CSV table of C-alpha atoms and ligand atoms in Angstrom, one decimal:
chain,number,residue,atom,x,y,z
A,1,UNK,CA,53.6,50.3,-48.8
A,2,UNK,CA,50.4,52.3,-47.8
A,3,UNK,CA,47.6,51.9,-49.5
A,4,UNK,CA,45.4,54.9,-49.6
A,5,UNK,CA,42.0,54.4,-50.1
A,6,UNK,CA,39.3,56.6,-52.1
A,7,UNK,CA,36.1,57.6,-50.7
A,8,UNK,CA,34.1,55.1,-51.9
A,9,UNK,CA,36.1,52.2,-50.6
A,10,UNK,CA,36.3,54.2,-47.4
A,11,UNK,CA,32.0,54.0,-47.4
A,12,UNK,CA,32.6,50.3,-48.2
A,13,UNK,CA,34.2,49.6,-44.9
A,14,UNK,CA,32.6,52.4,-42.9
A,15,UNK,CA,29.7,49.3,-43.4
A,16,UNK,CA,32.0,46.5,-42.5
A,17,UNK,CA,33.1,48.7,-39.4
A,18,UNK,CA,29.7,49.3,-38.3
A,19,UNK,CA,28.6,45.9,-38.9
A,20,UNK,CA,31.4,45.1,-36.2
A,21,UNK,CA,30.3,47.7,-33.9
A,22,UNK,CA,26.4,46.9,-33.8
A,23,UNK,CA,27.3,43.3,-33.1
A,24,UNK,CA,29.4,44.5,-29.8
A,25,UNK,CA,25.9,46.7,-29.4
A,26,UNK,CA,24.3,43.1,-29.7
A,27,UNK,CA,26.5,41.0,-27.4
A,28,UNK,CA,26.8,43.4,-24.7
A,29,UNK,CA,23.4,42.3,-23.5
A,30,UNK,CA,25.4,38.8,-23.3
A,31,UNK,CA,28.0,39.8,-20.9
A,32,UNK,CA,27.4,38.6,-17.6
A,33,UNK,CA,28.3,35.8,-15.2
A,34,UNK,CA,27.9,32.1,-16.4
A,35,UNK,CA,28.2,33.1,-19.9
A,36,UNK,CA,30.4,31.5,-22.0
A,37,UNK,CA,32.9,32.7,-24.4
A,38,UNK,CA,31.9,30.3,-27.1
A,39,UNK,CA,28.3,31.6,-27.0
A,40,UNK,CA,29.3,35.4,-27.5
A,41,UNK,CA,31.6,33.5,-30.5
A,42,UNK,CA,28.6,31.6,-31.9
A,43,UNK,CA,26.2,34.4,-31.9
A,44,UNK,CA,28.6,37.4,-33.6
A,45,UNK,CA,29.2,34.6,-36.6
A,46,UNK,CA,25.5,34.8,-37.0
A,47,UNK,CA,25.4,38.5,-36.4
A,48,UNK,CA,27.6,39.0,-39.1
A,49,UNK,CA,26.5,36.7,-41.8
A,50,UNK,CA,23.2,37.7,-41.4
A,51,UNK,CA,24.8,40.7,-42.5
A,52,UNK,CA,26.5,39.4,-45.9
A,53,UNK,CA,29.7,39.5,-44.2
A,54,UNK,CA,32.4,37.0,-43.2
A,55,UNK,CA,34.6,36.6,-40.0
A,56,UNK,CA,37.9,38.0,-41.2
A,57,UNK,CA,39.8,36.6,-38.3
A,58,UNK,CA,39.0,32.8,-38.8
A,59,UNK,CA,41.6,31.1,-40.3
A,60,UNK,CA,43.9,34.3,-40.1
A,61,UNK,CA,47.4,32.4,-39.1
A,62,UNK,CA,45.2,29.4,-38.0
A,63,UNK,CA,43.2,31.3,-35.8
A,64,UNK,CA,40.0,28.8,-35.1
A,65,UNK,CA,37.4,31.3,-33.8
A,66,UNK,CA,35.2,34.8,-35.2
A,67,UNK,CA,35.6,36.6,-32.0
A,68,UNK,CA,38.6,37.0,-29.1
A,69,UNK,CA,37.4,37.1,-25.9
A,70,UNK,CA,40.2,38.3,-23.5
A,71,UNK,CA,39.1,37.8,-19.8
A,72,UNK,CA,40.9,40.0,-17.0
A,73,UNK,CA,45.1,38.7,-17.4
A,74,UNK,CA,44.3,37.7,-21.0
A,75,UNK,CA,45.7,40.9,-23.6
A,76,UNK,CA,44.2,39.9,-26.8
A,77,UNK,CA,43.6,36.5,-28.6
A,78,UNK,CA,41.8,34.6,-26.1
A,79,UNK,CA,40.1,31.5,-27.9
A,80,UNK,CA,36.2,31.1,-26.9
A,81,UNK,CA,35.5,28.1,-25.1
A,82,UNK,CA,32.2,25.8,-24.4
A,83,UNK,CA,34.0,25.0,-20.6
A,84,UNK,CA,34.9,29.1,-20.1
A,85,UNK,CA,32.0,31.3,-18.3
A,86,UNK,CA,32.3,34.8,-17.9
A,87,UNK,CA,32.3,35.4,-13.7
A,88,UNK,CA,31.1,38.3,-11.4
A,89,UNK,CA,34.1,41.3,-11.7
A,90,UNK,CA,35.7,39.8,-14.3
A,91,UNK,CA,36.9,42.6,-17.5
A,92,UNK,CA,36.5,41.2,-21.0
A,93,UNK,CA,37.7,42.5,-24.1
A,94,UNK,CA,35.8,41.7,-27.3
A,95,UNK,CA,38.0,41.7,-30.4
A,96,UNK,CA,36.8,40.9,-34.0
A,97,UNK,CA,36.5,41.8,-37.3
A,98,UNK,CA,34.1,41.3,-40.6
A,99,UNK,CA,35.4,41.4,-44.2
A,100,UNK,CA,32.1,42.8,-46.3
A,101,UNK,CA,32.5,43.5,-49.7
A,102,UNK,CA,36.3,42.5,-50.0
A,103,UNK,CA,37.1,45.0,-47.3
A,104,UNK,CA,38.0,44.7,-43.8
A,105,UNK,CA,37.0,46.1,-40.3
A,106,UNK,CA,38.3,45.3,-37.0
A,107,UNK,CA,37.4,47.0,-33.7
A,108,UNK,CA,37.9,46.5,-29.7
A,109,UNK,CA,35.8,46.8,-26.7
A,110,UNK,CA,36.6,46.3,-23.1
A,111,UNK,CA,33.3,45.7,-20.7
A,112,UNK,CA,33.1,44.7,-16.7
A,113,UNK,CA,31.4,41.9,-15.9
A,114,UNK,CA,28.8,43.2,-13.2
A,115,UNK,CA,30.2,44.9,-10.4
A,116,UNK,CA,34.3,45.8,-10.8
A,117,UNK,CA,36.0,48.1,-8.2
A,118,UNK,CA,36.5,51.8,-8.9
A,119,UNK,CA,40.1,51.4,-10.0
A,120,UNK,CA,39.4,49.1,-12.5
A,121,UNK,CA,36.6,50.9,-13.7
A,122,UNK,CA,39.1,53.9,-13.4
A,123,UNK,CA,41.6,51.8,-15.9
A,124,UNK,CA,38.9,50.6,-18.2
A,125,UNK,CA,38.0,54.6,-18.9
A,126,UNK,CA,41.2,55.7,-18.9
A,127,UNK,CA,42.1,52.9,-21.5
A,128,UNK,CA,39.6,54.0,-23.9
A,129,UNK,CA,40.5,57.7,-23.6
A,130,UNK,CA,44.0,56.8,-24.4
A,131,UNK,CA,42.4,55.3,-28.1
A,132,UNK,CA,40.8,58.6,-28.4
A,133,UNK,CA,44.0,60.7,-27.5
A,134,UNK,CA,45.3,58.3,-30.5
A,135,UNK,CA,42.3,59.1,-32.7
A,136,UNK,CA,42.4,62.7,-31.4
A,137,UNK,CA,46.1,62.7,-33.2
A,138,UNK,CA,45.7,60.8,-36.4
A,139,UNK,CA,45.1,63.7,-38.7
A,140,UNK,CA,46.1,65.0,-42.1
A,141,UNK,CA,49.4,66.6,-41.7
A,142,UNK,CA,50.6,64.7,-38.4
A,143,UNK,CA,53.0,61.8,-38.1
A,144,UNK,CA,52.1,58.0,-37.4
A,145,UNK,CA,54.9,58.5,-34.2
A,146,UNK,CA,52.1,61.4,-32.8
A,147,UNK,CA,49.4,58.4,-32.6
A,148,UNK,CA,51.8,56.8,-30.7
A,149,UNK,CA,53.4,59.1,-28.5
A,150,UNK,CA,49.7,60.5,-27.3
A,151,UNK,CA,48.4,56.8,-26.0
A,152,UNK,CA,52.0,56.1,-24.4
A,153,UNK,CA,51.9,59.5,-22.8
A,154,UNK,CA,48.3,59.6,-21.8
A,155,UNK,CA,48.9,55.9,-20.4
A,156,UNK,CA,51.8,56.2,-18.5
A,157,UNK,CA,50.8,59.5,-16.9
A,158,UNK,CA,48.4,57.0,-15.2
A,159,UNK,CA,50.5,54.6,-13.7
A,160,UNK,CA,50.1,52.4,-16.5
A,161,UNK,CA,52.2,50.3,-18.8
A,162,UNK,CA,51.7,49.9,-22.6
A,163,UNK,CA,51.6,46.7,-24.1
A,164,UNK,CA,54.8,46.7,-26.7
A,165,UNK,CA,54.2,43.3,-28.6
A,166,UNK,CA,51.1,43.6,-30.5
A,167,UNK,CA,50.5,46.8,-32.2
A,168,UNK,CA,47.8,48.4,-34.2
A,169,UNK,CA,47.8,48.4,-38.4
A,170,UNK,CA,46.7,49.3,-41.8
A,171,UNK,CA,43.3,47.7,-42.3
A,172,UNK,CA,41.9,47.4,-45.8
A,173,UNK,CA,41.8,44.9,-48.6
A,174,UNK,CA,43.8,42.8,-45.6
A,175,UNK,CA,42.9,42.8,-41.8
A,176,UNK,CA,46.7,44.2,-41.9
A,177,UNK,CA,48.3,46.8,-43.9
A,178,UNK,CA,51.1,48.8,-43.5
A,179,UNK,CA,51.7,50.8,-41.4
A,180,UNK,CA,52.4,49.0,-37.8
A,181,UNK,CA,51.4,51.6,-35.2
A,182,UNK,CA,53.0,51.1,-31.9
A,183,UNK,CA,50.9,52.5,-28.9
A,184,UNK,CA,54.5,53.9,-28.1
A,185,UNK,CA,56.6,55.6,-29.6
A,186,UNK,CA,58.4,59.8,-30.2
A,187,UNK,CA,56.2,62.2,-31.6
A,188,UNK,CA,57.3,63.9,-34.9
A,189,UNK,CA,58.4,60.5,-36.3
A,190,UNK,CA,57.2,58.0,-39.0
A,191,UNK,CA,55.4,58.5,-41.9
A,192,UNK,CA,53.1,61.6,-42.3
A,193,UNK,CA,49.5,61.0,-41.9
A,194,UNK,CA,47.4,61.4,-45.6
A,195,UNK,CA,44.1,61.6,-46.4
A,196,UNK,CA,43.3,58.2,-47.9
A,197,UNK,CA,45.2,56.4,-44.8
A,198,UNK,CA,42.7,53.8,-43.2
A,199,UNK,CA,43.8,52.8,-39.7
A,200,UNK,CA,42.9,50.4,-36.7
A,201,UNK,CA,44.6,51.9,-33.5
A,202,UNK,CA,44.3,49.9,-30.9
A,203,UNK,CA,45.8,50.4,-27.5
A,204,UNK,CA,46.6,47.4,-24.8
A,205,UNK,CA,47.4,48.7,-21.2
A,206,UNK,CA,48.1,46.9,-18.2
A,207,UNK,CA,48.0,47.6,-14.8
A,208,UNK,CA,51.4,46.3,-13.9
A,209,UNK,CA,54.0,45.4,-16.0
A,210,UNK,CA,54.2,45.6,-19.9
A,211,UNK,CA,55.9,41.8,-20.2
A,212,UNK,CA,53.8,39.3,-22.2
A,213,UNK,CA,53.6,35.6,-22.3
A,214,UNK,CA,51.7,33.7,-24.6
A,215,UNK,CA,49.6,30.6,-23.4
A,216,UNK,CA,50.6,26.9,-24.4
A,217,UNK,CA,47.3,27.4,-26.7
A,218,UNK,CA,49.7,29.6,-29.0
A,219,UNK,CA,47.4,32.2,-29.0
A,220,UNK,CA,46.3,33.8,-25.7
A,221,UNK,CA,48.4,36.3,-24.9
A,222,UNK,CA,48.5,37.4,-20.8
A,223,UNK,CA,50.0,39.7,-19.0
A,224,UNK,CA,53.8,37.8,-17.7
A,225,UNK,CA,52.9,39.4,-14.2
A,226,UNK,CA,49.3,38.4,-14.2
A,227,UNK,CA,48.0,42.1,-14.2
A,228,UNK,CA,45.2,43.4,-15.6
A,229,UNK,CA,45.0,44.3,-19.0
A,230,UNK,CA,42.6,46.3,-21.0
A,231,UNK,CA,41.9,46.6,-24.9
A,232,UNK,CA,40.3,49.3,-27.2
A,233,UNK,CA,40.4,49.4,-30.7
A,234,UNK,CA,38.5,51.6,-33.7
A,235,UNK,CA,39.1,52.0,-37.6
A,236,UNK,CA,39.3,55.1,-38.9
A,237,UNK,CA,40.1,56.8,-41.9
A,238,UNK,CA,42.4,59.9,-42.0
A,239,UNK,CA,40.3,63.0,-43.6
A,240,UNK,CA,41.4,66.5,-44.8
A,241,UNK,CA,39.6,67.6,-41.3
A,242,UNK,CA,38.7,65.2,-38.2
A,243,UNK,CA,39.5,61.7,-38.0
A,244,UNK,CA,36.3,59.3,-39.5
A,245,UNK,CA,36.0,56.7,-36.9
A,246,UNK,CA,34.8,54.1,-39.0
A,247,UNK,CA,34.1,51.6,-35.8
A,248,UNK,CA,30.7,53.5,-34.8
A,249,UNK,CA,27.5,51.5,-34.5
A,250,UNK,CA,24.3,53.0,-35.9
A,251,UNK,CA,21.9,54.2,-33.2
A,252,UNK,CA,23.9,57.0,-31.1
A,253,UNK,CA,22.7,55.9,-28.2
A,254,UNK,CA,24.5,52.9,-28.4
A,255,UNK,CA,28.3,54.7,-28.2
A,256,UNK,CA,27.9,55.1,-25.0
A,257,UNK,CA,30.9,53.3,-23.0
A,258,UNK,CA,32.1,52.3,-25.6
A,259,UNK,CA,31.0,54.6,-28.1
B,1,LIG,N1,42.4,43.0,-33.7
B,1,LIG,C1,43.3,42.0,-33.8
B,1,LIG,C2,44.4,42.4,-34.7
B,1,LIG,O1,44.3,43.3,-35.4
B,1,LIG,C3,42.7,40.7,-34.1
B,1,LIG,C4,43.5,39.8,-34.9
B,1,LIG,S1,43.1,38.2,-34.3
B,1,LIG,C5,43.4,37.1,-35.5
B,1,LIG,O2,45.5,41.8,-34.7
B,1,LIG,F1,42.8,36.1,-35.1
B,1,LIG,F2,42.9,37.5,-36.6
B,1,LIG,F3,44.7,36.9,-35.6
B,2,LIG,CO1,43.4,45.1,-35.1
């Protein structure tokens, strides 16, 4: 079932959202070489309990840490580590989530560590459009099957696959509602998009192929073919006019490449 959500819950987790996105705003003064992922883990727990929020994703299935930190290969759910250091062209995704005030937000950044290569600059930009053509299609009217059809389309116009095990979700009382929402999938199909609808979309490309494998960790999912993969992810909240993006940090001149 889809739980629609009235305006003032909406508010509620515009805040937990934003508390998600000024902590990327925060730790992306952290991403460089030598780094490591445990650090960036440590200091978004403070971030957000300084901020009268919780993790949401510790203890979700067992999951042991705040943040994921996917580096390069890694697709999502990469565990921080005290003996993993970020290194000179590596891409890293930042995944997490706060619950504030009973209610959830989740969001997704990719970033390059130092210098990358023009082509994977090329995939980390194009990967983050495709998360807007999503966003660009999740309004009042449409069906959930547009959202997907506009990332698969926009990704695979690119030479790129489209992850096809994890998906985006509801987000709301619980880190995940109904509906799933593949980042595939035929326009004009699914359930129609209402005002009310709160949604994380969150697109996972890779470079070459779309097989997954998970590590013996349980949790860190790579690409089988050892490509790069890249991850965006926002909340939003379908309106009567534009999509909200609920995922934005405060000071506009922090949405820059991530926005
Ligand atoms: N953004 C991811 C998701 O929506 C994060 C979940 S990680 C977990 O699935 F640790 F909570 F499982
Ligand atoms: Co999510």
């Amino acid at each position: 079932m889809i739980i629609l959500k009235s305006n003032k819950e909406i508010e509620i987790m515009r805040k937990a959202n934003k508390i998600v996105a000024n902590t990327f705003v925060y730790l992306r003064d952290y991403i460089k070489p030598g780094v490591s992922t445990y650090k960036l883990d440590q200091l978004a727990e403070e971030i957000i309990r300084r901020n009268n929020a919780v993790p949401n994703f510790k203890g979700y299935n067992g999951y042991p840490s705040t943040l994921c930190v996917s580096i390069n290969e890694e697709i999502v759910h990469g565990i921080p580590s005290k003996k993993r250091f970020l290194e000179e062209g590596d891409i890293v995704s930042l995944d997490l989530g706060c619950k504030y005030r009973g209610y959830n937000g989740d969001a997704a950044v990719t970033i390059p560590v130092g210098n990358v290569t023009g082509k994977v600059r090329k995939f980390i930009e194009d990967t983050k459009q495709c998360l807007i053509e999503g966003i660009n299609n999740a309004i009042f009217g449409n069906r959930l099957g547009d959202i997907s059809h506009a990332i698969q389309v926009y990704a695979e116009q690119r030479g790129y696959s489209v992850i096809r095990e994890y998906v985006g979700h509801g987000i709301g009382r619980d880190l995940h509602e109904a509906p799933e929402i593949p980042n595939f999938g035929k326009d004009g199909m699914g359930p129609r998009l209402r005002k009310g609808m709160t949604i994380a979309i969150e697109p996972m490309l890779s470079m070459g192929d779309f097989k997954v494998k998970v590590l013996d960790d349980m949790w860190t999912a790579v690409t089988a073919d050892r490509s790069l993969a890249c991850h965006f992810e926002h909340s939003i909240a379908i309106t009567e006019g534009k999509p909200y993006i609920l995922s934005f940090p405060d000071n506009p001149e922090n949405w820059y490449n991530y926005f």
